[in-house]
Amino acid sequence: MSECSGSCGSCGVSDCGERTAPAKAAPNKRSTIKHMIGVVSGKGGVGKSLVTSLLASEMRKKGYNVGILDADVTGPSIPKSFGVGKTLSADADGINPAESASGIKVMSVNLMLPQDDLPVAWRGPVVSGVIKQFFDETNWGDIDYLFVDMPPGTSDVFLTVFQSLPVDGIVTVSAPQELVGMIVGKAVNLAKSLEVPVVGLVENMAYFKCDECDKEHHIFGEPQGAEVAERYGIPAVATLPMDPKFARLVDAGKVEEYDVAGALDAIIAKVEEF
Amino acid sequence: MSECSGSCGSCGVSDCGERTAPAKAAPNKRSTIKHMIGVVSGKGGVGKSLVTSLLASEMRKKGYNVGILDADVTGPSIPKSFGVGKTLSADADGINPAESASGIKVMSVNLMLPQDDLPVAWRGPVVSGVIKQFFDETNWGDIDYLFVDMPPGTSDVFLTVFQSLPVDGIVTVSAPQELVGMIVGKAVNLAKSLEVPVVGLVENMAYFKCDECDKEHHIFGEPQGAEVAERYGIPAVATLPMDPKFARLVDAGKVEEYDVAGALDAIIAKVEEF
């Protein structure tokens, strides 16, 4: 943390206590990032990468220039979801990101590995260095919204991203199980201590509807997004079902084609306020 | 890694290339650990903690002395699953672990926090130190099988546990989605490079059966455990359904009461071979 008192609101220090609108970031001469949104959860497997992909796709459909920085270096799943392969190239000015069918810029460690299932066994400081490099040395171009798909948990990468990159706000992802909600609370409390506003909670896997008999099942317990959001003072809530289409589209690299049918509107409205 | 050539098979170095039966570990004068099994996945949220809990419970039902070291320090869920609270005490000889209803010894960072949702924002080296301390300074007593619930991914804690603790073998947990299978491959490849045998694969959330119309749904895609196990040379496979009972029992702290109906027998037989 800096020694800034946090009272000026305009010193430009990225973790200044009172910043409400971080200065537009220009990580390199070919890139301008207007806004940066971190997608986090305290626990893995609640669908954080899916929510990142859907938020980015929805914003792109609205006409914004959108990028995704896949910071989940030990389990990167964004490239596969968008069907972007080993399309990275680099020149003297930096790394050129991959681009999805609809034009979303994607940067991920998996774009650099010769084989998808090779492990990346890097200790924390190395991971943190890679994330900073992804931000600083990618030719992002002009980006309105850069989404950062965070790894689960609250360790090194979490601290690095929120202490050193100009993140405007956080969207947190949860699943109904009470246990998971508790663990998400850890991430929310840490974000608050780092003075980054949490703008929305997406409750994923909230229910499953049988396509044979229409019965709605709460496989992971009763939905509780509204309650969790209230407990932690989060302004917007969205609900997503368990839908076999997600797995099919992600496996086919066509996550952009999913129609969220307005389910994320409340969150998107908050993101657009930045 | 040590400088051991890996050819003797009996030098006692914990990461010796050819070890088939690591020496019984005595981390402190009050504890003897006969066997140590790591439960891993490359990706979070596939049910690794649930599988750890079920394996430990099944082994306990068979009469073994069982412990769980919850190494997922940034998202520890084992204490809640077993309904063990803040019951830790310490004396000059070390920390006394919590104990479940059926007598499973549990050690977890969540047992030390004043509030369940407080974040643990420790960088890698600190996390690694805590895990080693949990192993070395807990009064485990005589343990036949100590299960280590690993955090997702393949970073610091993964390296620490497999390089410095006497792990006999690994059980890996996957979900049907092709994507998740790919990420699990990362963990399996890393374990192989560290010379720790992978004894079993549990395919969790393989299907969901509607209790109204009996239709079986593959929400996360077609099951593929057998194929993944064959691809990576894993000898035993088990399949678990999505079952609302899991969430209910875990939330109630009664995971030990779940009846796996023999689903884990193949894996347990392999674990008993150690």
PDB file of C-alpha atoms in Angstrom, chain A residues 37-181:
ATOM      1  CA  ILE A  37     -13.212  -4.459 -14.210  1.00  0.00           C
ATOM      2  CA  GLY A  38     -11.994  -7.409 -12.152  1.00  0.00           C
ATOM      3  CA  VAL A  39     -14.162 -10.548 -12.053  1.00  0.00           C
ATOM      4  CA  VAL A  40     -13.484 -12.407  -8.828  1.00  0.00           C
ATOM      5  CA  SER A  41     -14.688 -15.137  -6.532  1.00  0.00           C
ATOM      6  CA  GLY A  42     -13.246 -16.484  -3.332  1.00  0.00           C
ATOM      7  CA  LYS A  43     -13.665 -20.038  -4.589  1.00  0.00           C
ATOM      8  CA  GLY A  44     -12.998 -21.699  -7.922  1.00  0.00           C
ATOM      9  CA  GLY A  45     -15.552 -23.391 -10.138  1.00  0.00           C
ATOM     10  CA  VAL A  46     -18.437 -21.021  -9.513  1.00  0.00           C
ATOM     11  CA  GLY A  47     -18.305 -19.921 -13.165  1.00  0.00           C
ATOM     12  CA  LYS A  48     -16.103 -16.849 -12.950  1.00  0.00           C
ATOM     13  CA  SER A  49     -14.611 -17.354 -16.405  1.00  0.00           C
ATOM     14  CA  LEU A  50     -18.071 -17.928 -17.857  1.00  0.00           C
ATOM     15  CA  VAL A  51     -19.339 -14.691 -16.298  1.00  0.00           C
ATOM     16  CA  THR A  52     -16.254 -12.811 -17.564  1.00  0.00           C
ATOM     17  CA  SER A  53     -16.917 -14.162 -21.055  1.00  0.00           C
ATOM     18  CA  LEU A  54     -20.635 -13.299 -20.967  1.00  0.00           C
ATOM     19  CA  LEU A  55     -20.056  -9.778 -19.587  1.00  0.00           C
ATOM     20  CA  ALA A  56     -17.405  -9.094 -22.238  1.00  0.00           C
ATOM     21  CA  SER A  57     -19.670 -10.464 -24.986  1.00  0.00           C
ATOM     22  CA  GLU A  58     -22.661  -8.390 -23.859  1.00  0.00           C
ATOM     23  CA  MET A  59     -20.568  -5.207 -23.700  1.00  0.00           C
ATOM     24  CA  ARG A  60     -19.181  -5.979 -27.159  1.00  0.00           C
ATOM     25  CA  LYS A  61     -22.745  -6.427 -28.497  1.00  0.00           C
ATOM     26  CA  LYS A  62     -23.452  -2.924 -27.173  1.00  0.00           C
ATOM     27  CA  GLY A  63     -20.685  -1.582 -29.393  1.00  0.00           C
ATOM     28  CA  TYR A  64     -17.876  -1.105 -26.880  1.00  0.00           C
ATOM     29  CA  ASN A  65     -14.255  -2.014 -27.541  1.00  0.00           C
ATOM     30  CA  VAL A  66     -13.640  -4.848 -25.124  1.00  0.00           C
ATOM     31  CA  GLY A  67     -10.632  -6.833 -23.928  1.00  0.00           C
ATOM     32  CA  ILE A  68     -10.098  -9.745 -21.544  1.00  0.00           C
ATOM     33  CA  LEU A  69      -6.938 -10.220 -19.515  1.00  0.00           C
ATOM     34  CA  ASP A  70      -6.989 -13.848 -18.376  1.00  0.00           C
ATOM     35  CA  ALA A  71      -5.184 -13.600 -15.033  1.00  0.00           C
ATOM     36  CA  ASP A  72      -6.010 -17.190 -14.066  1.00  0.00           C
ATOM     37  CA  VAL A  73      -2.572 -18.368 -15.198  1.00  0.00           C
ATOM     38  CA  THR A  74      -2.726 -21.779 -13.559  1.00  0.00           C
ATOM     39  CA  GLY A  75      -6.148 -22.641 -15.020  1.00  0.00           C
ATOM     40  CA  PRO A  76      -6.699 -20.372 -18.014  1.00  0.00           C
ATOM     41  CA  SER A  77      -9.963 -21.123 -19.801  1.00  0.00           C
ATOM     42  CA  ILE A  78     -10.801 -17.923 -21.699  1.00  0.00           C
ATOM     43  CA  PRO A  79      -9.061 -18.751 -25.032  1.00  0.00           C
ATOM     44  CA  LYS A  80     -10.909 -22.042 -25.392  1.00  0.00           C
ATOM     45  CA  SER A  81     -14.282 -20.444 -24.547  1.00  0.00           C
ATOM     46  CA  PHE A  82     -13.825 -17.978 -27.398  1.00  0.00           C
ATOM     47  CA  GLY A  83     -12.212 -20.470 -29.756  1.00  0.00           C
ATOM     48  CA  VAL A  84      -9.054 -18.391 -30.157  1.00  0.00           C
ATOM     49  CA  GLY A  85      -5.943 -20.450 -30.780  1.00  0.00           C
ATOM     50  CA  LYS A  86      -2.236 -19.793 -30.842  1.00  0.00           C
ATOM     51  CA  THR A  87      -2.594 -16.541 -32.725  1.00  0.00           C
ATOM     52  CA  LEU A  88      -0.224 -14.357 -30.734  1.00  0.00           C
ATOM     53  CA  SER A  89       2.456 -12.430 -32.527  1.00  0.00           C
ATOM     54  CA  ALA A  90       4.886  -9.870 -31.220  1.00  0.00           C
ATOM     55  CA  ASP A  91       6.877  -7.004 -32.613  1.00  0.00           C
ATOM     56  CA  ALA A  92       9.148  -4.300 -31.197  1.00  0.00           C
ATOM     57  CA  ASP A  93       6.126  -2.546 -29.673  1.00  0.00           C
ATOM     58  CA  GLY A  94       4.721  -5.504 -27.744  1.00  0.00           C
ATOM     59  CA  ILE A  95       2.504  -8.569 -27.957  1.00  0.00           C
ATOM     60  CA  ASN A  96      -0.505  -8.564 -30.266  1.00  0.00           C
ATOM     61  CA  PRO A  97      -3.463 -10.189 -28.478  1.00  0.00           C
ATOM     62  CA  ALA A  98      -5.772 -12.802 -29.974  1.00  0.00           C
ATOM     63  CA  GLU A  99      -9.157 -11.589 -31.222  1.00  0.00           C
ATOM     64  CA  SER A 100     -12.503 -13.351 -30.904  1.00  0.00           C
ATOM     65  CA  ALA A 101     -15.131 -13.678 -33.659  1.00  0.00           C
ATOM     66  CA  SER A 102     -16.908 -10.534 -32.471  1.00  0.00           C
ATOM     67  CA  GLY A 103     -13.658  -8.608 -31.953  1.00  0.00           C
ATOM     68  CA  ILE A 104     -12.865  -9.056 -28.251  1.00  0.00           C
ATOM     69  CA  LYS A 105      -9.107  -8.794 -27.561  1.00  0.00           C
ATOM     70  CA  VAL A 106      -7.843 -11.720 -25.484  1.00  0.00           C
ATOM     71  CA  MET A 107      -4.557 -12.147 -23.633  1.00  0.00           C
ATOM     72  CA  SER A 108      -3.873 -15.410 -21.772  1.00  0.00           C
ATOM     73  CA  VAL A 109      -0.928 -17.594 -20.818  1.00  0.00           C
ATOM     74  CA  ASN A 110      -2.588 -20.486 -22.634  1.00  0.00           C
ATOM     75  CA  LEU A 111      -2.015 -18.639 -25.907  1.00  0.00           C
ATOM     76  CA  MET A 112       1.693 -19.089 -25.328  1.00  0.00           C
ATOM     77  CA  LEU A 113       1.837 -22.782 -24.400  1.00  0.00           C
ATOM     78  CA  PRO A 114       2.684 -25.404 -27.030  1.00  0.00           C
ATOM     79  CA  GLN A 115       0.124 -27.793 -25.496  1.00  0.00           C
ATOM     80  CA  ASP A 116      -3.117 -26.977 -23.677  1.00  0.00           C
ATOM     81  CA  ASP A 117      -2.543 -29.390 -20.804  1.00  0.00           C
ATOM     82  CA  LEU A 118       1.013 -28.364 -19.900  1.00  0.00           C
ATOM     83  CA  PRO A 119       1.149 -27.198 -16.297  1.00  0.00           C
ATOM     84  CA  VAL A 120       2.281 -23.707 -15.392  1.00  0.00           C
ATOM     85  CA  ALA A 121       4.005 -24.284 -12.058  1.00  0.00           C
ATOM     86  CA  TRP A 122       5.115 -20.776 -11.290  1.00  0.00           C
ATOM     87  CA  ARG A 123       5.467 -19.442  -7.794  1.00  0.00           C
ATOM     88  CA  GLY A 124       3.550 -16.313  -6.824  1.00  0.00           C
ATOM     89  CA  PRO A 125       6.051 -13.587  -7.708  1.00  0.00           C
ATOM     90  CA  VAL A 126       6.476 -15.031 -11.215  1.00  0.00           C
ATOM     91  CA  VAL A 127       2.702 -15.190 -11.735  1.00  0.00           C
ATOM     92  CA  SER A 128       2.379 -11.595 -10.545  1.00  0.00           C
ATOM     93  CA  GLY A 129       5.117 -10.516 -12.952  1.00  0.00           C
ATOM     94  CA  VAL A 130       3.391 -12.211 -15.876  1.00  0.00           C
ATOM     95  CA  ILE A 131       0.087 -10.443 -15.148  1.00  0.00           C
ATOM     96  CA  LYS A 132       1.756  -7.045 -15.021  1.00  0.00           C
ATOM     97  CA  GLN A 133       3.539  -7.857 -18.278  1.00  0.00           C
ATOM     98  CA  PHE A 134       0.248  -8.890 -19.913  1.00  0.00           C
ATOM     99  CA  PHE A 135      -1.198  -5.521 -18.967  1.00  0.00           C
ATOM    100  CA  ASP A 136       1.838  -3.403 -19.827  1.00  0.00           C
ATOM    101  CA  GLU A 137       3.185  -5.043 -22.973  1.00  0.00           C
ATOM    102  CA  THR A 138       0.069  -6.074 -24.884  1.00  0.00           C
ATOM    103  CA  ASN A 139      -0.969  -3.945 -27.839  1.00  0.00           C
ATOM    104  CA  TRP A 140      -4.513  -3.587 -26.587  1.00  0.00           C
ATOM    105  CA  GLY A 141      -5.385  -0.652 -28.850  1.00  0.00           C
ATOM    106  CA  ASP A 142      -8.242   1.554 -27.649  1.00  0.00           C
ATOM    107  CA  ILE A 143     -10.249  -0.382 -25.079  1.00  0.00           C
ATOM    108  CA  ASP A 144     -13.411   0.885 -23.400  1.00  0.00           C
ATOM    109  CA  TYR A 145     -13.672  -2.017 -20.933  1.00  0.00           C
ATOM    110  CA  LEU A 146     -10.928  -4.443 -20.006  1.00  0.00           C
ATOM    111  CA  PHE A 147     -12.229  -7.400 -17.982  1.00  0.00           C
ATOM    112  CA  VAL A 148      -9.730  -9.230 -15.789  1.00  0.00           C
ATOM    113  CA  ASP A 149     -10.578 -12.875 -15.134  1.00  0.00           C
ATOM    114  CA  MET A 150      -8.984 -13.412 -11.735  1.00  0.00           C
ATOM    115  CA  PRO A 151      -7.818 -16.755 -10.371  1.00  0.00           C
ATOM    116  CA  PRO A 152      -9.850 -18.068  -7.435  1.00  0.00           C
ATOM    117  CA  GLY A 153      -8.730 -17.262  -3.916  1.00  0.00           C
ATOM    118  CA  THR A 154      -7.165 -14.198  -2.386  1.00  0.00           C
ATOM    119  CA  SER A 155      -3.447 -14.786  -2.688  1.00  0.00           C
ATOM    120  CA  ASP A 156      -0.629 -13.290  -4.806  1.00  0.00           C
ATOM    121  CA  VAL A 157      -2.389 -12.493  -8.067  1.00  0.00           C
ATOM    122  CA  PHE A 158      -5.325 -10.934  -6.264  1.00  0.00           C
ATOM    123  CA  LEU A 159      -3.013  -8.613  -4.330  1.00  0.00           C
ATOM    124  CA  THR A 160      -0.904  -7.809  -7.392  1.00  0.00           C
ATOM    125  CA  VAL A 161      -3.822  -6.916  -9.636  1.00  0.00           C
ATOM    126  CA  PHE A 162      -5.583  -4.724  -7.117  1.00  0.00           C
ATOM    127  CA  GLN A 163      -2.474  -3.042  -5.772  1.00  0.00           C
ATOM    128  CA  SER A 164      -0.712  -2.370  -9.056  1.00  0.00           C
ATOM    129  CA  LEU A 165      -3.285  -2.180 -11.857  1.00  0.00           C
ATOM    130  CA  PRO A 166      -5.904   0.591 -12.207  1.00  0.00           C
ATOM    131  CA  VAL A 167      -8.999  -1.505 -11.501  1.00  0.00           C
ATOM    132  CA  ASP A 168     -12.216   0.598 -11.389  1.00  0.00           C
ATOM    133  CA  GLY A 169     -14.439  -2.012  -9.822  1.00  0.00           C
ATOM    134  CA  ILE A 170     -15.192  -5.646  -9.138  1.00  0.00           C
ATOM    135  CA  VAL A 171     -17.907  -8.063 -10.178  1.00  0.00           C
ATOM    136  CA  THR A 172     -18.048 -11.041  -7.844  1.00  0.00           C
ATOM    137  CA  VAL A 173     -19.424 -14.458  -8.744  1.00  0.00           C
ATOM    138  CA  SER A 174     -21.098 -16.848  -6.330  1.00  0.00           C
ATOM    139  CA  ALA A 175     -23.068 -20.086  -6.326  1.00  0.00           C
ATOM    140  CA  PRO A 176     -26.054 -20.725  -4.055  1.00  0.00           C
ATOM    141  CA  GLN A 177     -24.379 -23.056  -1.613  1.00  0.00           C
ATOM    142  CA  GLU A 178     -24.100 -21.332   1.727  1.00  0.00           C
ATOM    143  CA  LEU A 179     -20.526 -22.503   2.047  1.00  0.00           C
ATOM    144  CA  VAL A 180     -19.514 -20.900  -1.234  1.00  0.00           C
ATOM    145  CA  GLY A 181     -21.192 -17.663  -0.229  1.00  0.00           C
TER     146      GLY A 181
END
